[in-house]
Amino acid sequence: MSSLTSLDALAAKPERVASGSRLAVRRFLRNRLAVVGLGVVVFFVLFCFVGPLLYSTDQTHTLLQQVNRSPSGAHWLGTDAVGHDELGRLMYGGKVSLIVGLSAGVLATVIGTLWGAAAGYAGGWIDAVMMRVVDAGIAIPALFILLVVSAITTPDLTGLVVILGLISWLVPSRLVRAETLTLKNRDFVLTLRAIGGGHTRAITRHILPNSVSTIIVAATFQIADAILLVAYVSYLGLGVQPPSTDWGGMLSTGMTAAYSGHWWLIVPPGLAIILVVWAFNAIGDGLRDAFDVRGRA
């Protein structure tokens, strides 16, 4: 047991955990696009979660006396077809989009991480079967699955997160599997197995901790993809149902009014989707470069 404990301690604090993590932070901060992306994400998180506390609006009742008003001092981004303040609606819809996107991205990454680590570590026919499942899933477009599921049932927020997580874990699983195939042949894993360490211990104490960089980068891309998928299905009217909304739903609702010149109903949510998705992708690129040991001096 003492040998296993000392081996775990040795693998849990490699040189890159201390000095390597600080170097990764410095490399990330030197990436201007990644830093801007991080700033955009922080802005929208504050905008959507703190903004409603400072800018209170009624997003539940129909207010026919103020329908489709253009931007003014009373309503900074105008109002929509039922009188809702568009700025408040943008905050409310953004909160839903971010919650669903973040939750679904994390869920997909967790599932993909466990699946990929198990497949890569097991190897042989087990790995072959598990990865054929992944290949079959990737061959089916995620948007198609979402449309089919949404046509069968009307998911709530929790259901939407679960559905997105269950169809988005495939790519992270391949990334983690590739990392596992490399790590399982490293000396510290082989030594653990030689002195009697179990498979679960090898995966949880050695392989997954040393795959953190890959997992974090995969999570950022999954969050961006989840936000975009939510916008897709909501734009088609199959996502979050009224009175709730998200940015995709706002785009769908505003398209008909846009032909009447009510641009404020589509430009703000459209820009919000573009900026947030770009920001998470920029953060993912920055993290990937920061953790890339081949690019370090």
Tab-separated table of C-alpha atoms in Angstrom:
chain	number	residue	atom	x	y	z
A	1	MET	CA	0.000	0.000	0.000
A	2	SER	CA	2.835	2.404	0.787
A	3	SER	CA	4.323	1.760	-2.649
A	4	LEU	CA	1.013	2.574	-4.304
A	5	THR	CA	0.629	5.732	-2.239
A	6	SER	CA	4.086	6.983	-3.076
A	7	LEU	CA	3.552	6.196	-6.751
A	8	ASP	CA	0.259	8.128	-6.707
A	9	ALA	CA	1.993	11.071	-5.074
A	10	LEU	CA	4.728	10.990	-7.685
A	11	ALA	CA	2.237	10.930	-10.577
A	12	ALA	CA	-0.114	13.465	-8.969
A	13	LYS	CA	2.505	16.189	-8.819
A	14	PRO	CA	4.652	16.059	-11.936
A	15	GLU	CA	6.744	19.088	-12.772
A	16	ARG	CA	4.084	20.500	-15.080
A	17	VAL	CA	1.542	20.731	-12.221
A	18	ALA	CA	3.519	23.488	-10.501
A	19	SER	CA	5.739	25.384	-12.894
A	20	GLY	CA	3.888	23.956	-15.920
A	21	SER	CA	0.538	25.345	-14.807
A	22	ARG	CA	2.001	28.827	-14.311
A	23	LEU	CA	3.634	28.619	-17.706
A	24	ALA	CA	0.283	27.603	-19.232
A	25	VAL	CA	-1.393	30.624	-17.654
A	26	ARG	CA	1.282	32.954	-19.027
A	27	ARG	CA	0.963	31.419	-22.469
A	28	PHE	CA	-2.802	31.809	-22.342
A	29	LEU	CA	-2.562	35.463	-21.293
A	30	ARG	CA	-0.228	36.155	-24.214
A	31	ASN	CA	-2.946	34.976	-26.596
A	32	ARG	CA	-4.889	38.188	-27.173
A	33	LEU	CA	-7.860	36.554	-28.867
A	34	ALA	CA	-8.229	34.078	-25.999
A	35	VAL	CA	-8.102	36.868	-23.412
A	36	VAL	CA	-10.685	38.864	-25.366
A	37	GLY	CA	-12.831	35.740	-25.562
A	38	LEU	CA	-12.578	35.275	-21.808
A	39	GLY	CA	-13.593	38.905	-21.339
A	40	VAL	CA	-16.610	38.413	-23.623
A	41	VAL	CA	-17.740	35.356	-21.648
A	42	VAL	CA	-17.354	37.197	-18.323
A	43	PHE	CA	-19.303	40.148	-19.736
A	44	PHE	CA	-22.218	37.997	-20.861
A	45	VAL	CA	-22.292	36.049	-17.609
A	46	LEU	CA	-22.566	39.331	-15.678
A	47	PHE	CA	-24.999	40.729	-18.249
A	48	CYS	CA	-27.352	37.744	-18.050
A	49	PHE	CA	-27.164	36.918	-14.350
A	50	VAL	CA	-26.472	40.273	-12.676
A	51	GLY	CA	-28.140	42.489	-15.291
A	52	PRO	CA	-31.745	41.545	-14.378
A	53	LEU	CA	-31.080	42.624	-10.798
A	54	LEU	CA	-30.168	46.107	-12.020
A	55	TYR	CA	-32.567	46.339	-14.969
A	56	SER	CA	-35.850	44.801	-13.864
A	57	THR	CA	-38.470	44.097	-16.561
A	58	ASP	CA	-41.693	42.107	-16.897
A	59	GLN	CA	-40.978	39.108	-19.127
A	60	THR	CA	-44.155	37.172	-18.300
A	61	HIS	CA	-47.215	39.287	-19.038
A	62	THR	CA	-48.351	40.599	-22.416
A	63	LEU	CA	-48.141	44.400	-22.601
A	64	LEU	CA	-50.121	45.382	-25.679
A	65	GLN	CA	-49.794	49.113	-25.027
A	66	GLN	CA	-46.075	49.008	-25.830
A	67	VAL	CA	-45.846	46.540	-28.723
A	68	ASN	CA	-42.957	46.826	-31.226
A	69	ARG	CA	-41.606	50.109	-29.928
A	70	SER	CA	-38.287	51.230	-31.353
A	71	PRO	CA	-35.255	51.746	-29.086
A	72	SER	CA	-35.633	54.747	-26.783
A	73	GLY	CA	-34.698	55.996	-23.359
A	74	ALA	CA	-37.523	53.962	-21.837
A	75	HIS	CA	-36.611	50.786	-23.711
A	76	TRP	CA	-32.963	50.772	-24.757
A	77	LEU	CA	-33.419	47.985	-27.299
A	78	GLY	CA	-37.106	48.527	-27.991
A	79	THR	CA	-39.911	46.028	-27.360
A	80	ASP	CA	-41.111	42.892	-29.129
A	81	ALA	CA	-44.468	41.823	-30.578
A	82	VAL	CA	-46.051	41.265	-27.144
A	83	GLY	CA	-44.556	44.306	-25.439
A	84	HIS	CA	-41.621	42.684	-23.661
A	85	ASP	CA	-38.588	44.895	-23.164
A	86	GLU	CA	-36.007	43.552	-25.615
A	87	LEU	CA	-32.982	44.320	-23.425
A	88	GLY	CA	-34.542	42.472	-20.504
A	89	ARG	CA	-35.518	39.679	-22.876
A	90	LEU	CA	-31.917	39.462	-24.060
A	91	MET	CA	-30.760	39.013	-20.467
A	92	TYR	CA	-33.471	36.459	-19.710
A	93	GLY	CA	-32.871	34.470	-22.895
A	94	GLY	CA	-29.112	34.633	-22.435
A	95	LYS	CA	-29.401	33.146	-18.979
A	96	VAL	CA	-31.242	30.149	-20.413
A	97	SER	CA	-28.768	29.766	-23.302
A	98	LEU	CA	-25.745	29.921	-21.013
A	99	ILE	CA	-27.189	27.566	-18.399
A	100	VAL	CA	-28.165	24.982	-21.002
A	101	GLY	CA	-24.912	25.385	-22.942
A	102	LEU	CA	-22.644	25.170	-19.890
A	103	SER	CA	-24.539	22.278	-18.314
A	104	ALA	CA	-24.792	20.289	-21.545
A	105	GLY	CA	-21.134	20.938	-22.372
A	106	VAL	CA	-19.973	19.734	-18.959
A	107	LEU	CA	-22.265	16.684	-19.094
A	108	ALA	CA	-21.041	15.759	-22.586
A	109	THR	CA	-17.417	16.139	-21.489
A	110	VAL	CA	-17.919	13.955	-18.410
A	111	ILE	CA	-19.610	11.188	-20.401
A	112	GLY	CA	-17.042	11.395	-23.191
A	113	THR	CA	-14.151	11.393	-20.739
A	114	LEU	CA	-15.329	8.265	-18.938
A	115	TRP	CA	-16.148	6.454	-22.177
A	116	GLY	CA	-12.899	7.390	-23.909
A	117	ALA	CA	-10.729	6.574	-20.893
A	118	ALA	CA	-12.378	3.184	-20.447
A	119	ALA	CA	-12.080	2.324	-24.152
A	120	GLY	CA	-8.458	3.427	-24.470
A	121	TYR	CA	-7.348	1.704	-21.292
A	122	ALA	CA	-9.151	-1.575	-22.043
A	123	GLY	CA	-7.860	-1.814	-25.611
A	124	GLY	CA	-8.427	-4.859	-27.810
A	125	TRP	CA	-11.936	-5.860	-28.865
A	126	ILE	CA	-13.542	-3.799	-26.077
A	127	ASP	CA	-11.939	-0.641	-27.440
A	128	ALA	CA	-12.954	-1.631	-30.991
A	129	VAL	CA	-16.615	-2.144	-30.039
A	130	MET	CA	-16.841	1.023	-27.938
A	131	MET	CA	-15.281	3.172	-30.651
A	132	ARG	CA	-17.549	1.691	-33.336
A	133	VAL	CA	-20.440	2.976	-31.210
A	134	VAL	CA	-18.801	6.403	-31.251
A	135	ASP	CA	-18.238	6.276	-35.009
A	136	ALA	CA	-21.881	5.333	-35.589
A	137	GLY	CA	-23.044	8.211	-33.410
A	138	ILE	CA	-20.807	10.737	-35.145
A	139	ALA	CA	-22.201	9.627	-38.520
A	140	ILE	CA	-25.673	10.860	-37.466
A	141	PRO	CA	-25.953	14.682	-37.477
A	142	ALA	CA	-26.659	16.018	-33.983
A	143	LEU	CA	-29.166	18.526	-35.337
A	144	PHE	CA	-31.162	15.707	-36.951
A	145	ILE	CA	-31.364	13.837	-33.634
A	146	LEU	CA	-32.449	17.012	-31.857
A	147	LEU	CA	-35.187	17.674	-34.387
A	148	VAL	CA	-36.514	14.119	-34.094
A	149	VAL	CA	-36.507	14.193	-30.295
A	150	SER	CA	-38.076	17.667	-30.191
A	151	ALA	CA	-40.806	16.543	-32.583
A	152	ILE	CA	-41.637	13.605	-30.316
A	153	THR	CA	-41.565	15.458	-27.016
A	154	THR	CA	-41.307	18.987	-25.673
A	155	PRO	CA	-38.255	18.978	-23.398
A	156	ASP	CA	-37.892	21.297	-20.438
A	157	LEU	CA	-34.542	22.811	-19.476
A	158	THR	CA	-33.358	19.671	-17.696
A	159	GLY	CA	-34.487	17.461	-20.556
A	160	LEU	CA	-32.768	19.692	-23.094
A	161	VAL	CA	-29.503	19.545	-21.140
A	162	VAL	CA	-29.676	15.743	-20.922
A	163	ILE	CA	-30.491	15.368	-24.632
A	164	LEU	CA	-27.654	17.680	-25.669
A	165	GLY	CA	-25.233	15.926	-23.335
A	166	LEU	CA	-26.168	12.497	-24.674
A	167	ILE	CA	-25.571	13.469	-28.301
A	168	SER	CA	-22.475	15.649	-27.807
A	169	TRP	CA	-20.097	13.358	-25.886
A	170	LEU	CA	-18.746	11.576	-28.947
A	171	VAL	CA	-15.927	13.944	-29.918
A	172	PRO	CA	-14.543	14.303	-26.351
A	173	SER	CA	-14.493	10.527	-26.036
A	174	ARG	CA	-12.206	10.212	-29.058
A	175	LEU	CA	-9.860	12.894	-27.729
A	176	VAL	CA	-9.611	11.315	-24.276
A	177	ARG	CA	-9.184	7.842	-25.778
A	178	ALA	CA	-6.225	9.043	-27.834
A	179	GLU	CA	-4.675	10.579	-24.717
A	180	THR	CA	-5.305	7.386	-22.743
A	181	LEU	CA	-3.625	5.218	-25.363
A	182	THR	CA	-0.472	7.268	-24.867
A	183	LEU	CA	-0.598	7.497	-21.081
A	184	LYS	CA	-1.351	3.843	-20.331
A	185	ASN	CA	2.081	2.881	-21.651
A	186	ARG	CA	3.926	5.440	-19.519
A	187	ASP	CA	6.258	4.204	-16.812
A	188	PHE	CA	4.147	5.304	-13.845
A	189	VAL	CA	1.091	3.377	-15.105
A	190	LEU	CA	3.119	0.279	-15.977
A	191	THR	CA	4.780	0.391	-12.561
A	192	LEU	CA	1.408	0.691	-10.844
A	193	ARG	CA	0.127	-2.364	-12.671
A	194	ALA	CA	3.323	-4.302	-11.881
A	195	ILE	CA	2.963	-3.785	-8.119
A	196	GLY	CA	-0.696	-4.803	-8.112
A	197	GLY	CA	-2.586	-1.554	-8.646
A	198	GLY	CA	-6.122	-1.929	-10.001
A	199	HIS	CA	-7.509	-0.657	-13.287
A	200	THR	CA	-9.797	1.879	-11.589
A	201	ARG	CA	-6.860	3.292	-9.643
A	202	ALA	CA	-4.792	3.577	-12.817
A	203	ILE	CA	-7.546	5.500	-14.603
A	204	THR	CA	-8.683	7.780	-11.769
A	205	ARG	CA	-5.292	8.476	-10.143
A	206	HIS	CA	-3.006	8.611	-13.161
A	207	ILE	CA	-4.624	8.720	-16.578
A	208	LEU	CA	-7.447	11.217	-15.968
A	209	PRO	CA	-5.338	13.694	-13.906
A	210	ASN	CA	-2.723	13.698	-16.667
A	211	SER	CA	-5.451	14.251	-19.283
A	212	VAL	CA	-6.833	17.390	-17.632
A	213	SER	CA	-5.568	19.709	-20.353
A	214	THR	CA	-7.295	17.693	-23.079
A	215	ILE	CA	-10.496	17.493	-21.044
A	216	ILE	CA	-10.599	21.236	-20.330
A	217	VAL	CA	-10.017	22.159	-23.963
A	218	ALA	CA	-12.703	19.688	-25.088
A	219	ALA	CA	-15.164	21.159	-22.576
A	220	THR	CA	-14.818	24.697	-23.958
A	221	PHE	CA	-15.572	23.540	-27.494
A	222	GLN	CA	-18.486	21.428	-26.281
A	223	ILE	CA	-20.034	24.420	-24.514
A	224	ALA	CA	-19.812	26.487	-27.706
A	225	ASP	CA	-21.375	23.663	-29.729
A	226	ALA	CA	-24.168	23.198	-27.188
A	227	ILE	CA	-25.081	26.902	-27.229
A	228	LEU	CA	-25.184	26.787	-31.026
A	229	LEU	CA	-27.341	23.643	-31.056
A	230	VAL	CA	-29.800	25.200	-28.622
A	231	ALA	CA	-30.035	28.227	-30.894
A	232	TYR	CA	-30.667	25.965	-33.903
A	233	VAL	CA	-33.582	24.051	-32.422
A	234	SER	CA	-35.062	27.114	-30.736
A	235	TYR	CA	-34.919	29.027	-34.005
A	236	LEU	CA	-36.985	26.214	-35.536
A	237	GLY	CA	-39.452	26.490	-32.657
A	238	LEU	CA	-38.566	23.156	-31.068
A	239	GLY	CA	-36.430	24.285	-28.130
A	240	VAL	CA	-37.375	26.059	-24.918
A	241	GLN	CA	-41.100	26.762	-24.922
A	242	PRO	CA	-42.861	30.056	-23.994
A	243	PRO	CA	-42.966	31.905	-21.700
A	244	SER	CA	-39.315	30.887	-21.393
A	245	THR	CA	-37.005	31.767	-24.244
A	246	ASP	CA	-33.392	31.773	-25.317
A	247	TRP	CA	-31.436	33.657	-27.948
A	248	GLY	CA	-32.427	31.216	-30.700
A	249	GLY	CA	-36.071	31.572	-29.758
A	250	MET	CA	-35.747	35.356	-29.843
A	251	LEU	CA	-34.338	35.123	-33.368
A	252	SER	CA	-37.226	32.912	-34.447
A	253	THR	CA	-39.808	35.260	-32.941
A	254	GLY	CA	-38.172	38.353	-34.379
A	255	MET	CA	-37.787	37.125	-37.959
A	256	THR	CA	-41.364	37.938	-38.974
A	257	ALA	CA	-41.168	41.406	-37.436
A	258	ALA	CA	-37.805	42.024	-39.079
A	259	TYR	CA	-39.484	42.289	-42.465
A	260	SER	CA	-41.360	45.288	-41.062
A	261	GLY	CA	-38.085	47.025	-40.229
A	262	HIS	CA	-37.941	45.990	-36.564
A	263	TRP	CA	-34.235	45.204	-36.710
A	264	TRP	CA	-33.786	45.396	-32.952
A	265	LEU	CA	-35.590	42.061	-32.577
A	266	ILE	CA	-32.941	40.041	-34.436
A	267	VAL	CA	-29.645	41.946	-34.348
A	268	PRO	CA	-29.025	41.813	-30.547
A	269	PRO	CA	-29.712	38.062	-30.057
A	270	GLY	CA	-27.881	37.238	-33.291
A	271	LEU	CA	-24.806	39.167	-32.208
A	272	ALA	CA	-24.987	37.611	-28.736
A	273	ILE	CA	-24.939	34.086	-30.181
A	274	ILE	CA	-22.060	34.901	-32.524
A	275	LEU	CA	-19.988	36.580	-29.822
A	276	VAL	CA	-20.480	33.900	-27.159
A	277	VAL	CA	-19.808	30.985	-29.516
A	278	TRP	CA	-16.734	32.752	-30.894
A	279	ALA	CA	-15.548	33.549	-27.368
A	280	PHE	CA	-15.693	29.935	-26.183
A	281	ASN	CA	-13.926	28.775	-29.335
A	282	ALA	CA	-11.228	31.430	-28.828
A	283	ILE	CA	-10.784	30.309	-25.215
A	284	GLY	CA	-10.528	26.709	-26.394
A	285	ASP	CA	-7.866	27.628	-28.946
A	286	GLY	CA	-5.962	29.575	-26.308
A	287	LEU	CA	-6.089	26.728	-23.807
A	288	ARG	CA	-5.003	24.229	-26.437
A	289	ASP	CA	-1.966	26.363	-27.278
A	290	ALA	CA	-1.214	26.987	-23.601
A	291	PHE	CA	-1.226	23.286	-22.729
A	292	ASP	CA	0.708	22.259	-25.841
A	293	VAL	CA	4.085	21.211	-24.482
A	294	ARG	CA	5.542	21.065	-27.988
A	295	GLY	CA	5.156	24.834	-28.249
A	296	ARG	CA	6.891	25.605	-24.971
A	297	ALA	CA	10.388	26.924	-24.779
